[in-house]
Short mmCIF file of C-alpha atoms in Angstrom, two decimals:
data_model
loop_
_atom_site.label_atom_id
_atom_site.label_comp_id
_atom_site.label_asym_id
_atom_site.label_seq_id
_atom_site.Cartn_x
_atom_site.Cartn_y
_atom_site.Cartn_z
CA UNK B 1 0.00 0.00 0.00
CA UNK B 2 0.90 3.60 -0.52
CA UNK B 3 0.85 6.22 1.29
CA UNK B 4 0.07 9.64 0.91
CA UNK B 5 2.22 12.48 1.76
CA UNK B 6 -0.82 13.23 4.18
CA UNK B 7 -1.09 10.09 5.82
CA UNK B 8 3.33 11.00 7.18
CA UNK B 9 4.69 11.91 9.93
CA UNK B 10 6.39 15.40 9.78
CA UNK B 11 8.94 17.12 11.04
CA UNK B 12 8.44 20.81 11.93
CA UNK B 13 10.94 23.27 13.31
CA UNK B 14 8.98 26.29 13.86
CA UNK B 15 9.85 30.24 15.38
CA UNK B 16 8.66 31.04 18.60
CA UNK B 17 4.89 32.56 18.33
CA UNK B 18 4.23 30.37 15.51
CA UNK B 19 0.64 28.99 15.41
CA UNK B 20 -0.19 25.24 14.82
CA UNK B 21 -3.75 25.04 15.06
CA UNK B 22 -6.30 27.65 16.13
CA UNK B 23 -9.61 27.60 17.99
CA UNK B 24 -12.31 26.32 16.29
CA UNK B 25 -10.20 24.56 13.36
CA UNK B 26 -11.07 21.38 12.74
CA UNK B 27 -8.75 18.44 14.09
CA UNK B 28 -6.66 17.76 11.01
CA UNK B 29 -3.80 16.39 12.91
CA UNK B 30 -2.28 15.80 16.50
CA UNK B 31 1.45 16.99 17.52
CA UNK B 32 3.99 15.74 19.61
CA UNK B 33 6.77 17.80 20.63
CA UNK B 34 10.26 17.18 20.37
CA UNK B 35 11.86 20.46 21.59
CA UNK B 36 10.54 23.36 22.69
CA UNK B 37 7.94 24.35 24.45
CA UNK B 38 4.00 25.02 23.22
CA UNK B 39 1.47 26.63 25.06
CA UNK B 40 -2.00 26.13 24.71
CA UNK B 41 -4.70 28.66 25.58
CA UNK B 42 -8.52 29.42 24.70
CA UNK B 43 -9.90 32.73 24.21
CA UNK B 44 -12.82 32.59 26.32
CA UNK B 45 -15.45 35.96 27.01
CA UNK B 46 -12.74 38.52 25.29
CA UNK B 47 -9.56 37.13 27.70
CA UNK B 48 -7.12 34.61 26.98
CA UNK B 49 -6.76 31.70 29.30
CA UNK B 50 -3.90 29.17 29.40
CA UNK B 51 -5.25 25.64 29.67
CA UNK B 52 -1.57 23.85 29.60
CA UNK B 53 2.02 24.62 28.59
CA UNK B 54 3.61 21.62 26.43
CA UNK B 55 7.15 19.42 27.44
CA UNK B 56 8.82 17.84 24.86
CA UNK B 57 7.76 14.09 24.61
CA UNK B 58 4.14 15.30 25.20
CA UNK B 59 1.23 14.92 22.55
CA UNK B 60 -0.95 17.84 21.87
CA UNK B 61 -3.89 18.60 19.87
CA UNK B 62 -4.92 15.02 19.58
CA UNK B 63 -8.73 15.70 21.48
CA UNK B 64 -10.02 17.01 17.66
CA UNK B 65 -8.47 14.61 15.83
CA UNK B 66 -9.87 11.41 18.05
CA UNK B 67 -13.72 13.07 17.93
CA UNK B 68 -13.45 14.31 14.86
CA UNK B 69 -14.56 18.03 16.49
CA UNK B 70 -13.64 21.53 16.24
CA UNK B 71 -10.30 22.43 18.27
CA UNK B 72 -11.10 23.85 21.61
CA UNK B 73 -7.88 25.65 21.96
CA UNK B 74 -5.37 27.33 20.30
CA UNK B 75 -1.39 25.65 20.38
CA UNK B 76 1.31 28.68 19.85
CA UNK B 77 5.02 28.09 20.01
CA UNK B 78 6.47 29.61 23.12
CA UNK B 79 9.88 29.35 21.77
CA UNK B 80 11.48 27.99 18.70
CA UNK B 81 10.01 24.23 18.63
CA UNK B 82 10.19 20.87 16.85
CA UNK B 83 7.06 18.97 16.45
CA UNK B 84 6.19 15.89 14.78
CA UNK B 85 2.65 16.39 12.61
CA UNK B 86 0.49 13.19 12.90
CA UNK B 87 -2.50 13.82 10.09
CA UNK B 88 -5.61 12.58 10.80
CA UNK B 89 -5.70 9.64 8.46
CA UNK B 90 -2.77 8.23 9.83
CA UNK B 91 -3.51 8.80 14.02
CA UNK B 92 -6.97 7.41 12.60
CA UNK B 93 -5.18 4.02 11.53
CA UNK B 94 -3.30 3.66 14.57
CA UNK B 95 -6.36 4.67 17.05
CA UNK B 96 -8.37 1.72 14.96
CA UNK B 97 -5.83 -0.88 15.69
CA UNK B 98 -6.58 -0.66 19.13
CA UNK B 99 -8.83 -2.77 21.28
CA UNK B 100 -12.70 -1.15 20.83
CA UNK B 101 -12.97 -0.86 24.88
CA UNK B 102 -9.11 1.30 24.72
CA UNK B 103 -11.34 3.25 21.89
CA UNK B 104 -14.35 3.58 23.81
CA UNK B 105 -12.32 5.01 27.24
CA UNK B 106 -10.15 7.36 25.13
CA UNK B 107 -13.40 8.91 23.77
CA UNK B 108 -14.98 8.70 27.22
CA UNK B 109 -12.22 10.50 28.71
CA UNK B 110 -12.28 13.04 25.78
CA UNK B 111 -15.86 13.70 26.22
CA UNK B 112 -15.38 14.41 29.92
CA UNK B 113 -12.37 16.90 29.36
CA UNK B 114 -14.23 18.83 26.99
CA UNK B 115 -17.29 19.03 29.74
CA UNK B 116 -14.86 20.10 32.60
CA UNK B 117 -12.81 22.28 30.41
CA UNK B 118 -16.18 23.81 29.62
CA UNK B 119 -16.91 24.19 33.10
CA UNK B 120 -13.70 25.48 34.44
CA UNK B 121 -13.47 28.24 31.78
CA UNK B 122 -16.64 29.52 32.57
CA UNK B 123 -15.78 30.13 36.07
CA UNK B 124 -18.22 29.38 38.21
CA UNK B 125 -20.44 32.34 39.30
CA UNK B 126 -22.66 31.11 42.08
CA UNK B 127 -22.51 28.46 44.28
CA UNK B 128 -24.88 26.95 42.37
CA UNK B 129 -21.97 26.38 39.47
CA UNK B 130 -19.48 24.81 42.11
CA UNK B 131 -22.49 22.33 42.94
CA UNK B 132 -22.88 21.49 39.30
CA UNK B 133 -18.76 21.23 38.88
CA UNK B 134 -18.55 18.62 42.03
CA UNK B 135 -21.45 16.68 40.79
CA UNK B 136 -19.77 16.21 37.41
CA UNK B 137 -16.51 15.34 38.62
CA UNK B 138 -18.52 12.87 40.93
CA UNK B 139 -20.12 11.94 37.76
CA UNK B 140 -16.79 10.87 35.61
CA UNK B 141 -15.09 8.87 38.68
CA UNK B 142 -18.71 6.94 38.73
CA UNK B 143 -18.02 6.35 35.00
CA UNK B 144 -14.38 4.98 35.73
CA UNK B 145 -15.31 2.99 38.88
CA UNK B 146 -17.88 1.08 36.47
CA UNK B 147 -14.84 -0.11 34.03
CA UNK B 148 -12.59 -1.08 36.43
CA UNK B 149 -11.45 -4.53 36.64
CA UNK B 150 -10.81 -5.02 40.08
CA UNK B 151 -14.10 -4.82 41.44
CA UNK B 152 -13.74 -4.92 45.35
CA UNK B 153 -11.67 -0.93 44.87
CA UNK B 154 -14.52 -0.15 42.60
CA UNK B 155 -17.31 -0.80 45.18
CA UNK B 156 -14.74 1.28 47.26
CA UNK B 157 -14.59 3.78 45.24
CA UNK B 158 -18.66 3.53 44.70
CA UNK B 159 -19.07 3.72 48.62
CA UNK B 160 -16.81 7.05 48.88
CA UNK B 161 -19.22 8.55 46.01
CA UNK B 162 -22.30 8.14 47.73
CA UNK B 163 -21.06 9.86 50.95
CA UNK B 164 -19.71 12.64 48.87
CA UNK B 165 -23.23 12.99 46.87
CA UNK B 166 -24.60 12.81 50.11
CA UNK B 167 -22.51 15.50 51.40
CA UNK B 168 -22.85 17.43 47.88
CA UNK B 169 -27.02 17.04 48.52
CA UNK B 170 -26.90 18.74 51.71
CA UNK B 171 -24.47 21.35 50.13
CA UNK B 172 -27.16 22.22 47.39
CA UNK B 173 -29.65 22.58 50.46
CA UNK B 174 -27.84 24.95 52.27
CA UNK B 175 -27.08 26.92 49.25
CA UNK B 176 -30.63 27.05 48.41
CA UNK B 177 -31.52 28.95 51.77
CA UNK B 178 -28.25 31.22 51.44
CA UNK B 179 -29.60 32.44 48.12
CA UNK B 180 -30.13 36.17 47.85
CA UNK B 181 -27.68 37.01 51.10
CA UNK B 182 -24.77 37.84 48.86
CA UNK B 183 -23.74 36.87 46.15
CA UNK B 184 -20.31 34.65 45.31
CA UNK B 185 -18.46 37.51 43.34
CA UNK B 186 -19.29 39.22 46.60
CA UNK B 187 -18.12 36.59 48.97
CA UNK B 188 -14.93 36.51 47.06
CA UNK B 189 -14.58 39.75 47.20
CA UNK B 190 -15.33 40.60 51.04
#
């Protein structure tokens, strides 16, 4: 078979404050770096907030290309860098050759990043929000306990979650009679 030039791996050097991929591209290939350092930020309401800064040996920019979605961050060179370009196609081939329950947790765990990144970049507002972050998190570690192979530290695991919904409930109560006594910008503030 014969490849494409696409379906290569390629070797960039690249200037500091070069950009690999933008927000809101879609995921036409993952990176890893080899030297260097990336950082990776989202604009989010008008500001610009750094979700990670890149090592060499790490992978970046591989969320799009697994979910075939729109890039939820923007990946600019923070120095001069080398980065290996993995295109779609070929990630694609080497994602597929994986066993379907590997598949299935990678796109679980991509799901759940894109939720909490949503989340945390949003700031929460009220304590209303930090309910509704806790719960989620709660949420994805219900998700993993369910997968795991050794079940007697899942049921563990299990038993810790229902104390800490428990614990979340009675949170959610006692925000709900705190309401309208000042608000959280305002208790961060004070």
């Amino acid at each position: 078979s014969t490849d494409t030039v696409e379906q290569k791996l390629e070797k960039l050097t690249v200037p500091a404050g070069t950009v690999l991929f933008r927000q809101g591209a879609p995921g036409d290939a993952a990176y890893i770096l080899d030297k260097g350092k990336v950082i990776i930020f989202q604009q989010v309401e008008g500001q610009r907030v750094e979700l990670d800064s890149i090592k060499p040996g790490e992978i970046f920019g591989e969320m799009a290309v697994i979910d075939r979605s729109q890039r939820m961050a923007t990946a600019i060179a923070a120095t001069e860098s080398v980065v290996t370009r993995i295109p779609e196609p070929l990630f694609a081939r080497k994602l597929d050759g994986t066993h379907k329950f590997v598949r299935a947790l990678v796109n679980m765990f991509i799901k759940n990043i894109r939720g909490a990144h949503r989340i945390f970049v949003r700031r929460p507002r009220s304590f209303r929000d930090n309910i509704k972050l806790i719960r989620h998190f709660a949420f994805n570690i219900r998700r993993y306990a369910n997968l795991m192979e050794d079940r007697p530290l899942a049921e563990e695991i299990l038993a810790s979650l229902e104390k800490v919904e428990q614990s979340v409930t009675e949170l959610a109560a006692l925000g709900q009679r705190a309401r309208g006594t000042q608000t959280f910008r305002e208790l961060l503030a004070g």
